[in-house]
């Protein structure tokens, strides 16, 4: 990752992330641009998707530029149906029903308020102005990148945000949280999205946008992996498991639902050979045999349950094998002639697991297991989702994930959620933690090497282990001198977060320096360019490095490098706390490393800077 601008650690140690900087990694825009992009895709791919009429032949726009102008115009007018019309039809189909089901569950569980509307997010208003759209073609005619620039103003009405009673009661102590009500305005510049042509119309695509970011400067393949479906749902799963058994990555990608994996299948030739070679180099063999299935559902979407299989892995030396056989709800594992059988947990049996694990019938762990067993007594997993497209059946991993999530929500009601929360809270006073090492030994026969005689944990133990109190700020600390426990240190991230919320370096840098001076901010969490502004790189590394022209960036690093290297030489700065480019600016080859994505260049840069850093270790 390229985090030198904020953390200054070259991705090796903790970093501070400021509001005006890009997210982790390299970005061509500023955070407000990222926020706009996320907002657009969230609105388009989630809440608004439920308004689709299902007519895949409608929607889109006449040109790539028109997609951008219609997108911002629709959001500006809160016309979410207009946003939906711009999405690639396959992506609309992927997200529509799962999102409806998720939102319905969250309303039922009172995570969201009853008045939550799937046609828009109440309490949040985003307005765009001075929007400009530019196109950037690719090497193929049907994929174009568009870049949006302009201004956005976001207004939040905290009284209207649809927070449900569960959150109000359990998270916000019965009162609606304070939310900033003043409009917040910012500019966004060159926010990249990808549009795809279908039947003469252009559509916005989230999956192609991700693929284009990963493609960097390589050409889009003229043809991708050809989707290869099956004649029935069971055979689709058979093809998937056969590809996994054969370690055939191309066959695995081919059997994936093209409405979900179209972009992956199109761009797969860019990485397929290297990935398959890496798999082959592992030289590990396995097989998945004795497969059996059951199918549920109707129409073009079904759920397939794997009711039986045998997974076999030969030992590397050829003397034996590991095997796992699943049938009739039980899993049998055979290793070195020893067999262990575990049958599925269901119908309330989770509550009995405490006794099976020798935890007894009291204590916080037992209470939690019993509560979870009661809550999920009616849990009914859907299985693997498959989708019929153009007469063939394909495996749908995204739909499967959505179904698994919603199956969990389906099994719960509000009272059960409250009971689980109360049981989890009970773990805060756990007095049975000492049995866990012994439990591991009893169940597995493995010696943990841990003292199993300890049966309590002092409330201050966590703070004793973590004296900076950044992970457990609300615990107490017992100094062990007879004076009793005292309150832990203030959370060091609180001051850091306050500085991070500031919009620019003019305010943010003095905030960081003041926090370091008074001890409220740990300097190890602040990157070298920001920690030592006297070297002259702080203003740029607050955010501008992610958009600086090559020549300007190379000149900045060359000019400021001697100052940082002097700090390293004097011991004031750890060598691994300095971004790599400062060790030898020549390694940049005159380019801005944070905006250049060529892999060969990256490899040369890492090799060059690693050698330069070694001189200071």
Coordinates of C-alpha atoms in Angstrom, one line a residue:
X1 CA 0.0 0.0 0.0
X2 CA 1.1 3.6 -0.5
X3 CA 0.6 5.3 2.8
X4 CA 3.8 7.4 3.0
X5 CA 1.8 10.7 2.7
X6 CA -0.1 10.1 5.9
X7 CA 1.6 7.4 7.9
X8 CA 5.0 7.8 6.5
X9 CA 5.7 4.1 7.2
X10 CA 5.7 2.7 3.7
X11 CA 2.8 0.5 4.8
X12 CA 4.8 -1.2 7.6
X13 CA 3.5 0.5 10.8
X14 CA 0.4 2.3 12.0
X15 CA -0.7 5.4 10.1
X16 CA -3.0 8.4 10.6
X17 CA -5.6 8.9 7.9
X18 CA -6.8 12.5 7.5
X19 CA -10.0 13.6 6.0
X20 CA -8.6 15.3 3.0
X21 CA -6.3 12.5 2.0
X22 CA -7.2 9.5 -0.2
X23 CA -8.1 6.2 1.4
X24 CA -5.3 3.6 1.9
X25 CA -3.4 3.0 -1.3
X26 CA -3.1 5.4 -4.2
X27 CA -5.8 7.6 -5.4
X28 CA -6.1 10.2 -8.2
X29 CA -8.7 12.2 -6.2
X30 CA -9.2 13.7 -2.8
X31 CA -11.4 12.3 -0.1
X32 CA -14.4 14.3 -1.0
X33 CA -14.2 12.7 -4.4
X34 CA -14.0 9.3 -2.8
X35 CA -17.0 10.1 -0.6
X36 CA -18.9 11.2 -3.7
X37 CA -18.0 8.1 -5.5
X38 CA -18.9 5.8 -2.6
X39 CA -22.1 7.7 -2.1
X40 CA -23.0 7.3 -5.8
X41 CA -22.3 3.6 -6.0
X42 CA -23.9 2.9 -2.6
X43 CA -27.1 4.7 -3.6
X44 CA -27.0 3.1 -7.1
X45 CA -26.1 -0.4 -6.0
X46 CA -28.0 -0.7 -2.7
X47 CA -31.1 1.3 -1.5
X48 CA -32.2 2.6 -4.9
X49 CA -31.8 -0.8 -6.7
X50 CA -35.1 -1.9 -5.3
X51 CA -37.0 0.5 -7.5
X52 CA -36.1 -1.2 -10.7
X53 CA -39.0 -2.2 -12.9
X54 CA -37.0 -5.2 -14.1
X55 CA -37.0 -4.1 -17.8
X56 CA -33.3 -4.8 -18.7
X57 CA -33.7 -3.3 -22.1
X58 CA -34.4 0.2 -20.8
X59 CA -32.2 2.7 -18.9
X60 CA -28.6 3.7 -19.6
X61 CA -27.6 6.8 -21.6
X62 CA -26.8 7.6 -25.1
X63 CA -23.1 8.5 -24.4
X64 CA -20.6 7.9 -21.7
X65 CA -20.6 11.6 -20.8
X66 CA -24.4 11.5 -20.5
X67 CA -24.1 8.8 -17.9
X68 CA -22.1 11.2 -15.7
X69 CA -24.4 14.1 -16.2
X70 CA -27.5 12.1 -15.6
X71 CA -26.0 10.4 -12.6
X72 CA -25.3 13.7 -10.7
X73 CA -28.5 15.2 -11.9
X74 CA -30.5 12.3 -10.6
X75 CA -28.8 12.3 -7.2
X76 CA -29.1 16.1 -7.0
X77 CA -32.9 15.7 -7.5
X78 CA -33.1 12.7 -5.3
X79 CA -34.3 10.8 -8.3
X80 CA -33.1 7.3 -7.2
X81 CA -35.0 5.6 -10.0
X82 CA -33.0 7.7 -12.4
X83 CA -29.8 6.5 -10.8
X84 CA -31.0 2.9 -11.1
X85 CA -31.7 3.3 -14.8
X86 CA -28.0 4.0 -15.4
X87 CA -26.8 0.7 -13.8
X88 CA -25.6 -2.3 -15.9
X89 CA -28.7 -4.6 -16.0
X90 CA -26.8 -7.6 -14.6
X91 CA -25.7 -5.6 -11.6
X92 CA -29.2 -4.4 -10.9
X93 CA -30.4 -8.0 -11.0
X94 CA -27.6 -9.1 -8.6
X95 CA -28.4 -6.7 -5.9
X96 CA -32.1 -6.0 -6.1
X97 CA -33.8 -8.8 -4.2
X98 CA -31.0 -9.4 -1.6
X99 CA -31.1 -5.7 -0.7
X100 CA -34.9 -5.7 -0.3
X101 CA -34.6 -8.7 2.0
X102 CA -31.8 -7.2 4.1
X103 CA -33.6 -3.9 4.6
X104 CA -36.9 -5.7 5.5
X105 CA -35.0 -7.7 8.1
X106 CA -33.3 -4.6 9.5
X107 CA -36.6 -2.9 9.9
X108 CA -38.1 -5.9 11.5
X109 CA -35.2 -6.1 14.0
X110 CA -35.6 -2.4 14.6
X111 CA -32.0 -1.6 13.5
X112 CA -33.7 0.7 11.0
X113 CA -36.8 2.7 11.8
X114 CA -40.3 1.6 10.5
X115 CA -40.5 4.6 8.3
X116 CA -37.3 3.6 6.4
X117 CA -38.0 4.0 2.7
X118 CA -36.3 2.0 0.0
X119 CA -36.8 4.9 -2.5
X120 CA -34.4 7.1 -0.6
X121 CA -32.4 7.7 2.6
X122 CA -34.3 10.2 4.7
X123 CA -32.3 12.8 6.6
X124 CA -29.4 13.0 4.1
X125 CA -29.4 15.5 1.2
X126 CA -26.6 15.8 -1.3
X127 CA -26.4 18.5 -3.9
X128 CA -24.0 18.8 -6.8
X129 CA -22.8 21.9 -8.6
X130 CA -20.4 22.9 -11.4
X131 CA -20.2 19.2 -12.5
X132 CA -17.9 18.5 -15.4
X133 CA -17.5 15.1 -17.0
X134 CA -14.6 14.0 -19.2
X135 CA -14.2 10.7 -21.1
X136 CA -11.1 8.5 -21.3
X137 CA -11.3 5.7 -23.9
X138 CA -9.7 2.3 -23.4
X139 CA -8.3 0.0 -26.1
X140 CA -11.7 -1.5 -26.6
X141 CA -14.8 0.2 -27.9
X142 CA -17.3 -1.0 -25.3
X143 CA -15.6 0.2 -22.1
X144 CA -14.9 3.9 -21.3
X145 CA -13.8 5.6 -18.1
X146 CA -15.5 8.8 -17.1
X147 CA -14.1 11.3 -14.6
X148 CA -16.4 13.6 -12.6
X149 CA -15.3 16.9 -11.2
X150 CA -17.3 19.6 -9.3
X151 CA -18.6 20.5 -5.9
X152 CA -20.9 18.7 -3.5
X153 CA -22.8 19.9 -0.4
X154 CA -24.1 17.3 2.1
X155 CA -26.7 18.2 4.7
X156 CA -27.8 15.8 7.5
X157 CA -31.1 16.2 9.4
X158 CA -30.4 14.0 12.4
X159 CA -34.0 13.9 13.4
X160 CA -34.9 12.3 10.1
X161 CA -32.1 9.7 9.8
X162 CA -33.9 6.3 10.1
X163 CA -32.3 4.9 13.2
X164 CA -34.2 2.0 14.7
X165 CA -35.2 1.5 18.4
X166 CA -32.6 -1.3 18.8
X167 CA -29.7 1.1 18.0
X168 CA -31.3 3.9 20.1
X169 CA -31.7 1.6 23.1
X170 CA -28.5 -0.4 22.9
X171 CA -26.0 2.0 21.4
X172 CA -27.2 5.5 22.0
X173 CA -28.7 5.1 25.5
X174 CA -32.2 5.8 24.4
X175 CA -31.5 9.2 22.8
X176 CA -30.9 10.2 19.2
X177 CA -27.2 11.0 18.7
X178 CA -26.1 14.5 17.9
X179 CA -25.3 14.9 14.2
X180 CA -23.7 17.9 12.4
X181 CA -26.6 19.8 10.9
X182 CA -24.6 22.5 9.0
X183 CA -24.1 21.8 5.3
X184 CA -20.6 20.6 4.4
X185 CA -19.3 21.5 1.0
X186 CA -16.2 20.3 -0.8
X187 CA -14.8 19.9 -4.2
X188 CA -14.2 16.6 -6.0
X189 CA -11.8 16.1 -8.9
X190 CA -11.6 13.4 -11.5
X191 CA -13.6 10.8 -9.6
X192 CA -13.2 7.8 -11.9
X193 CA -16.1 5.5 -12.9
X194 CA -16.4 3.0 -15.7
X195 CA -19.3 2.8 -18.2
X196 CA -20.0 -0.2 -20.4
X197 CA -21.9 -0.3 -23.7
X198 CA -24.8 -2.8 -24.2
X199 CA -27.0 -2.8 -27.3
X200 CA -26.2 0.8 -28.2
X201 CA -26.7 2.2 -24.6
X202 CA -24.1 3.1 -22.0
X203 CA -24.4 1.9 -18.4
X204 CA -22.6 2.6 -15.1
X205 CA -20.8 -0.5 -13.7
X206 CA -19.4 -0.9 -10.2
X207 CA -17.7 -4.2 -11.0
X208 CA -16.1 -2.8 -14.2
X209 CA -15.0 0.3 -12.2
X210 CA -13.1 -2.0 -9.8
X211 CA -11.6 -3.9 -12.7
X212 CA -10.4 -0.8 -14.4
X213 CA -8.7 0.5 -11.3
X214 CA -6.8 -2.8 -11.0
X215 CA -6.0 -2.9 -14.7
X216 CA -3.7 0.1 -14.5
X217 CA -1.9 0.7 -17.8
X218 CA -2.5 -2.8 -19.3
X219 CA -4.8 -3.3 -22.2
X220 CA -8.3 -4.6 -21.7
X221 CA -8.4 -8.1 -23.2
X222 CA -10.3 -8.3 -26.4
X223 CA -12.0 -11.4 -25.2
X224 CA -12.2 -12.9 -21.7
X225 CA -12.9 -16.3 -20.1
X226 CA -15.9 -17.7 -21.8
X227 CA -18.7 -18.4 -19.4
X228 CA -19.5 -22.2 -19.3
X229 CA -22.7 -23.1 -17.5
X230 CA -24.4 -26.4 -16.8
X231 CA -27.6 -28.0 -17.8
X232 CA -29.1 -28.2 -14.3
X233 CA -28.3 -26.7 -10.8
X234 CA -26.6 -29.7 -9.4
X235 CA -24.2 -29.9 -12.4
X236 CA -23.3 -26.3 -11.9
X237 CA -22.1 -27.1 -8.4
X238 CA -20.4 -30.3 -9.7
X239 CA -18.5 -28.2 -12.3
X240 CA -17.4 -25.8 -9.5
X241 CA -16.2 -28.6 -7.2
X242 CA -14.5 -30.3 -10.1
X243 CA -12.6 -27.1 -11.0
X244 CA -11.6 -26.8 -7.3
X245 CA -10.5 -30.4 -7.2
X246 CA -8.5 -30.0 -10.4
X247 CA -7.1 -26.6 -9.3
X248 CA -8.3 -25.2 -12.6
X249 CA -8.7 -21.5 -12.1
X250 CA -10.1 -20.8 -15.6
X251 CA -12.7 -23.5 -15.3
X252 CA -13.7 -22.1 -11.9
X253 CA -14.1 -18.5 -13.2
X254 CA -16.1 -19.9 -16.2
X255 CA -18.8 -21.5 -14.0
X256 CA -19.5 -18.2 -12.1
X257 CA -22.7 -16.3 -12.7
X258 CA -22.0 -13.9 -15.6
X259 CA -24.4 -11.3 -14.2
X260 CA -22.1 -11.2 -11.2
X261 CA -18.7 -12.1 -12.6
X262 CA -18.9 -10.5 -16.1
X263 CA -16.1 -8.0 -15.3
X264 CA -14.0 -10.7 -13.7
X265 CA -14.4 -13.0 -16.7
X266 CA -13.6 -10.2 -19.1
X267 CA -10.4 -9.1 -17.3
X268 CA -9.2 -12.6 -16.1
X269 CA -6.7 -13.0 -19.0
X270 CA -4.6 -10.2 -17.3
X271 CA -3.8 -12.4 -14.3
X272 CA -4.9 -15.9 -15.2
X273 CA -1.6 -17.3 -16.4
X274 CA 0.4 -16.0 -13.4
X275 CA -2.3 -17.1 -10.9
X276 CA -2.5 -20.6 -12.4
X277 CA 1.3 -20.9 -12.4
X278 CA 1.4 -19.9 -8.7
X279 CA -1.2 -22.5 -7.9
X280 CA 0.7 -25.2 -9.9
X281 CA 3.9 -24.3 -8.1
X282 CA 2.3 -25.2 -4.7
X283 CA 2.3 -28.8 -5.9
X284 CA -0.5 -29.8 -3.6
X285 CA -3.0 -32.4 -4.7
X286 CA -6.6 -32.9 -3.4
X287 CA -9.8 -34.3 -4.6
X288 CA -13.5 -33.8 -3.8
X289 CA -15.5 -37.0 -4.5
X290 CA -18.7 -38.8 -3.5
X291 CA -20.7 -35.6 -4.0
X292 CA -24.5 -35.5 -3.4
X293 CA -26.9 -32.5 -3.5
X294 CA -30.4 -31.4 -2.8
X295 CA -32.0 -28.4 -4.6
X296 CA -34.6 -25.9 -3.4
X297 CA -36.5 -23.1 -5.0
X298 CA -38.1 -22.4 -8.4
X299 CA -37.6 -20.1 -11.4
X300 CA -34.2 -19.0 -12.5
X301 CA -32.7 -18.9 -9.1
X302 CA -32.2 -22.0 -6.9
X303 CA -30.3 -23.0 -3.8
X304 CA -28.2 -26.2 -3.8
X305 CA -27.2 -27.9 -0.6
X306 CA -24.2 -30.2 -0.6
X307 CA -25.4 -33.2 1.4
X308 CA -22.4 -35.4 1.0
X309 CA -18.7 -35.2 -0.1
X310 CA -15.3 -36.7 0.6
X311 CA -12.3 -34.3 0.7
X312 CA -9.0 -36.1 0.4
X313 CA -5.4 -34.7 0.6
X314 CA -2.5 -37.1 0.2
X315 CA 0.4 -36.5 2.6
X316 CA 3.4 -34.9 0.9
X317 CA 5.7 -37.8 1.6
X318 CA 3.1 -40.2 0.2
X319 CA 2.8 -42.3 3.3
X320 CA -0.8 -41.6 4.0
X321 CA -3.6 -39.1 3.6
X322 CA -6.0 -36.8 5.3
X323 CA -9.6 -37.2 4.5
X324 CA -12.9 -35.5 5.6
X325 CA -16.2 -37.1 4.8
X326 CA -19.5 -35.4 5.2
X327 CA -22.8 -37.3 5.1
X328 CA -26.1 -37.4 7.0
X329 CA -25.2 -34.2 8.8
X330 CA -21.9 -35.5 10.3
X331 CA -18.3 -34.8 9.4
X332 CA -15.8 -37.6 9.9
X333 CA -12.1 -36.6 9.8
X334 CA -9.4 -39.3 9.3
X335 CA -5.7 -38.6 9.9
X336 CA -3.0 -41.2 10.5
X337 CA -5.6 -43.8 11.2
X338 CA -7.4 -41.8 13.9
X339 CA -11.0 -40.8 13.2
X340 CA -12.9 -38.0 14.8
X341 CA -16.6 -37.5 14.1
X342 CA -18.6 -34.3 14.7
X343 CA -22.2 -34.1 13.9
X344 CA -24.0 -30.8 13.0
X345 CA -25.3 -28.5 15.6
X346 CA -29.0 -27.6 15.2
X347 CA -32.4 -27.6 16.8
X348 CA -31.2 -25.9 19.9
X349 CA -28.2 -28.2 20.4
X350 CA -25.8 -25.2 20.5
X351 CA -27.1 -24.6 24.1
X352 CA -25.8 -28.1 25.0
X353 CA -22.4 -27.4 23.6
X354 CA -21.3 -25.9 26.9
X355 CA -21.7 -29.3 28.6
X356 CA -19.9 -31.0 25.8
X357 CA -17.0 -28.6 26.2
X358 CA -16.8 -29.2 30.0
X359 CA -17.8 -25.6 30.7
X360 CA -20.5 -26.7 33.2
X361 CA -23.9 -25.1 33.6
X362 CA -22.9 -21.6 34.8
X363 CA -20.7 -18.7 33.8
X364 CA -20.8 -16.1 31.1
X365 CA -19.5 -18.5 28.4
X366 CA -22.3 -21.0 29.1
X367 CA -24.9 -18.3 29.2
X368 CA -23.8 -17.0 25.8
X369 CA -23.8 -20.4 24.2
X370 CA -27.3 -21.2 25.6
X371 CA -28.6 -17.9 24.4
X372 CA -27.2 -18.3 20.9
X373 CA -28.6 -21.9 20.8
X374 CA -32.1 -20.5 21.6
X375 CA -31.8 -17.6 19.2
X376 CA -30.7 -19.8 16.2
X377 CA -33.0 -22.7 17.0
X378 CA -34.8 -22.0 13.7
X379 CA -31.8 -21.1 11.6
X380 CA -32.2 -22.6 8.1
X381 CA -29.2 -22.0 5.8
X382 CA -30.0 -21.6 2.1
X383 CA -27.1 -23.4 0.5
X384 CA -25.2 -22.3 -2.6
X385 CA -27.0 -20.0 -4.9
X386 CA -27.2 -20.8 -8.6
X387 CA -28.7 -18.7 -11.4
X388 CA -30.0 -19.6 -14.8
X389 CA -28.7 -17.3 -17.5
X390 CA -29.5 -17.9 -21.2
X391 CA -30.6 -21.5 -20.4
X392 CA -27.5 -22.5 -18.5
X393 CA -26.9 -22.7 -14.7
X394 CA -24.1 -20.9 -13.0
X395 CA -22.8 -20.5 -9.4
X396 CA -23.6 -17.1 -7.8
X397 CA -21.1 -16.3 -5.0
X398 CA -22.4 -12.8 -4.3
X399 CA -26.0 -14.0 -4.1
X400 CA -24.8 -16.9 -1.8
X401 CA -23.1 -14.4 0.5
X402 CA -26.2 -12.3 0.7
X403 CA -28.4 -15.3 1.4
X404 CA -26.1 -16.5 4.2
X405 CA -26.3 -13.0 5.8
X406 CA -30.0 -12.9 5.4
X407 CA -30.5 -16.4 6.7
X408 CA -28.9 -15.3 10.0
X409 CA -31.2 -12.2 10.2
X410 CA -34.2 -14.4 9.3
X411 CA -33.5 -16.6 12.4
X412 CA -33.6 -13.7 14.8
X413 CA -36.3 -11.5 16.4
X414 CA -35.9 -8.3 18.4
X415 CA -36.1 -10.1 21.8
X416 CA -33.5 -12.7 20.7
X417 CA -31.1 -9.9 19.6
X418 CA -31.6 -8.2 23.0
X419 CA -30.8 -11.5 24.8
X420 CA -27.7 -12.1 22.7
X421 CA -26.5 -8.5 23.4
X422 CA -27.0 -9.0 27.2
X423 CA -25.1 -12.3 27.1
X424 CA -22.2 -10.7 25.2
X425 CA -22.2 -7.9 27.8
X426 CA -21.9 -10.6 30.4
X427 CA -18.5 -11.6 29.0
X428 CA -17.2 -8.3 30.4
X429 CA -17.3 -9.8 33.8
X430 CA -16.2 -13.3 32.8
X431 CA -14.7 -15.4 35.6
X432 CA -14.3 -18.6 33.7
X433 CA -11.6 -17.6 31.3
X434 CA -9.1 -19.9 33.0
X435 CA -10.9 -23.0 31.8
X436 CA -10.3 -22.2 28.1
X437 CA -6.7 -23.5 27.8
X438 CA -7.7 -26.7 29.6
X439 CA -10.7 -26.9 27.3
X440 CA -8.5 -26.7 24.2
X441 CA -6.3 -29.5 25.6
X442 CA -9.4 -31.7 26.5
X443 CA -11.0 -31.3 23.1
X444 CA -7.9 -31.6 20.9
X445 CA -5.3 -33.5 23.0
X446 CA -2.9 -30.6 22.3
X447 CA -0.8 -29.1 25.1
X448 CA -1.3 -25.4 25.0
X449 CA 1.6 -24.8 27.4
X450 CA -0.6 -22.4 29.3
X451 CA -1.3 -22.3 33.0
X452 CA -4.8 -23.8 33.4
X453 CA -5.1 -23.1 37.1
X454 CA -6.0 -19.4 36.7
X455 CA -9.8 -19.1 37.1
X456 CA -10.2 -15.3 37.2
X457 CA -9.0 -12.2 35.4
X458 CA -8.5 -8.9 37.1
X459 CA -10.5 -6.1 35.5
X460 CA -7.3 -4.2 35.1
X461 CA -5.4 -7.0 33.3
X462 CA -6.1 -5.6 29.8
X463 CA -4.7 -2.2 30.7
X464 CA -1.7 -3.8 32.4
X465 CA -1.0 -5.6 29.1
X466 CA -1.8 -2.6 27.0
X467 CA -0.6 0.5 29.0
X468 CA -1.2 2.9 26.3
X469 CA -4.9 2.0 26.6
X470 CA -5.7 2.5 22.9
X471 CA -7.5 -0.8 22.6
X472 CA -9.3 -0.9 25.9
X473 CA -9.7 2.7 27.0
X474 CA -12.5 2.2 29.5
X475 CA -10.9 -0.5 31.7
X476 CA -9.3 0.1 35.0
X477 CA -5.6 -0.5 35.9
X478 CA -4.5 -2.0 39.2
X479 CA -0.9 -0.8 39.8
X480 CA -0.4 -3.7 42.3
X481 CA 0.8 -1.5 45.1
X482 CA -2.2 -1.9 47.3
X483 CA -3.8 1.4 46.3
X484 CA -6.4 -0.3 44.2
X485 CA -7.5 0.1 40.6
X486 CA -7.5 3.5 38.9
X487 CA -9.0 4.8 35.7
X488 CA -7.1 4.0 32.6
X489 CA -5.4 6.6 30.4
X490 CA -7.4 8.6 28.0
X491 CA -7.8 7.0 24.6
X492 CA -4.8 8.3 22.5
X493 CA -6.8 8.0 19.3
X494 CA -9.4 10.6 20.5
X495 CA -7.0 13.5 19.9
X496 CA -5.7 11.9 16.7
X497 CA -9.3 11.6 15.4
X498 CA -9.9 15.3 16.2
X499 CA -7.0 16.3 14.1
X500 CA -7.9 13.9 11.3
X501 CA -11.3 15.6 11.1
X502 CA -9.8 18.9 10.1
X503 CA -10.1 19.6 6.4
X504 CA -6.6 20.9 5.5
X505 CA -3.0 21.1 6.5
X506 CA -3.2 24.7 7.7
X507 CA -5.3 23.6 10.7
X508 CA -4.4 19.9 10.8
X509 CA -0.6 20.2 11.2
X510 CA -0.7 22.5 14.2
X511 CA -3.2 20.2 15.7
X512 CA -1.0 17.2 15.3
X513 CA 2.1 19.0 16.7
X514 CA 0.2 20.3 19.7
X515 CA -1.1 16.8 20.4
X516 CA 2.4 15.3 20.2
X517 CA 3.7 18.1 22.5
X518 CA 1.1 17.6 25.2
X519 CA 1.2 13.8 25.0
X520 CA -2.4 13.3 23.8
X521 CA -1.1 11.9 20.4
X522 CA 1.4 9.1 20.1
X523 CA 4.0 10.3 17.6
X524 CA 4.5 6.7 16.4
X525 CA 1.0 7.1 14.7
X526 CA 2.0 10.1 12.8
X527 CA 4.0 9.8 9.5
X528 CA 7.4 11.4 9.3
X529 CA 6.5 14.1 6.8
X530 CA 3.7 15.3 9.2
X531 CA 5.7 14.7 12.4
X532 CA 8.7 16.7 11.2
X533 CA 7.1 19.7 9.3
X534 CA 10.4 21.5 9.5
X535 CA 11.7 19.4 6.6
X536 CA 9.3 21.0 4.3
X537 CA 7.2 18.1 3.0
X538 CA 4.2 18.3 5.4
X539 CA 1.8 20.4 3.4
X540 CA 2.2 18.3 0.3
X541 CA 2.0 15.0 2.3
X542 CA -1.2 16.0 4.0
X543 CA -3.0 15.2 0.7
X544 CA -1.4 16.7 -2.4
X545 CA 1.1 13.9 -3.2
X546 CA -1.8 11.9 -4.6
X547 CA -2.4 14.4 -7.3
X548 CA 1.0 16.1 -7.8
X549 CA 2.6 16.0 -11.2
X550 CA 5.6 13.7 -11.6
X551 CA 8.2 16.4 -11.9
X552 CA 6.8 18.4 -8.9
X553 CA 6.8 15.3 -6.6
X554 CA 10.3 14.2 -7.6
X555 CA 11.6 17.7 -7.0
X556 CA 9.9 17.9 -3.5
X557 CA 11.4 14.5 -2.4
X558 CA 14.8 15.5 -3.7
X559 CA 14.7 18.8 -1.9
X560 CA 13.5 17.4 1.5
X561 CA 15.3 14.1 1.6
X562 CA 18.5 15.3 3.3
X563 CA 16.5 16.7 6.2
X564 CA 14.8 13.4 6.9
X565 CA 18.0 11.3 6.4
X566 CA 19.7 13.6 9.0
X567 CA 16.9 12.7 11.5
X568 CA 17.4 9.0 10.8
X569 CA 21.2 9.3 11.2
X570 CA 20.7 11.1 14.5
X571 CA 18.4 8.5 15.9
X572 CA 15.4 10.8 16.0
X573 CA 13.6 8.8 13.4
X574 CA 13.5 5.1 12.9
X575 CA 14.5 4.0 9.4
X576 CA 11.2 2.1 9.0
X577 CA 9.3 5.2 10.0
X578 CA 10.4 7.1 6.9
X579 CA 8.6 6.7 3.5
X580 CA 10.8 4.7 1.1
X581 CA 11.2 7.5 -1.5
X582 CA 13.2 9.7 0.9
X583 CA 16.1 7.2 1.2
X584 CA 17.1 7.7 -2.5
X585 CA 15.0 10.1 -4.6
X586 CA 16.7 8.7 -7.7
X587 CA 14.7 5.5 -7.2
X588 CA 11.6 7.5 -8.2
X589 CA 13.0 7.8 -11.8
X590 CA 11.4 11.2 -12.0
X591 CA 7.9 9.9 -11.3
X592 CA 5.3 10.3 -8.6
X593 CA 5.2 6.8 -7.1
X594 CA 1.8 7.4 -5.6
X595 CA 0.2 8.0 -9.0
X596 CA 2.1 5.5 -11.2
X597 CA 0.8 1.9 -11.2
X598 CA 3.1 0.0 -13.5
X599 CA 4.2 -3.2 -11.8
X600 CA 7.6 -3.3 -13.3
X601 CA 8.2 0.3 -12.1
X602 CA 7.0 -0.8 -8.6
X603 CA 9.4 -3.7 -8.5
X604 CA 12.3 -1.4 -9.5
X605 CA 11.3 1.1 -6.9
X606 CA 11.1 -1.4 -4.0
X607 CA 14.4 -3.0 -4.9
X608 CA 16.1 0.4 -5.2
X609 CA 14.7 1.9 -2.0
X610 CA 15.3 -1.3 0.1
X611 CA 18.9 -1.2 -0.8
X612 CA 19.1 2.5 0.2
X613 CA 17.3 1.8 3.5
X614 CA 19.8 -0.9 4.4
X615 CA 22.5 1.7 4.7
X616 CA 20.7 3.2 7.7
X617 CA 19.9 0.0 9.6

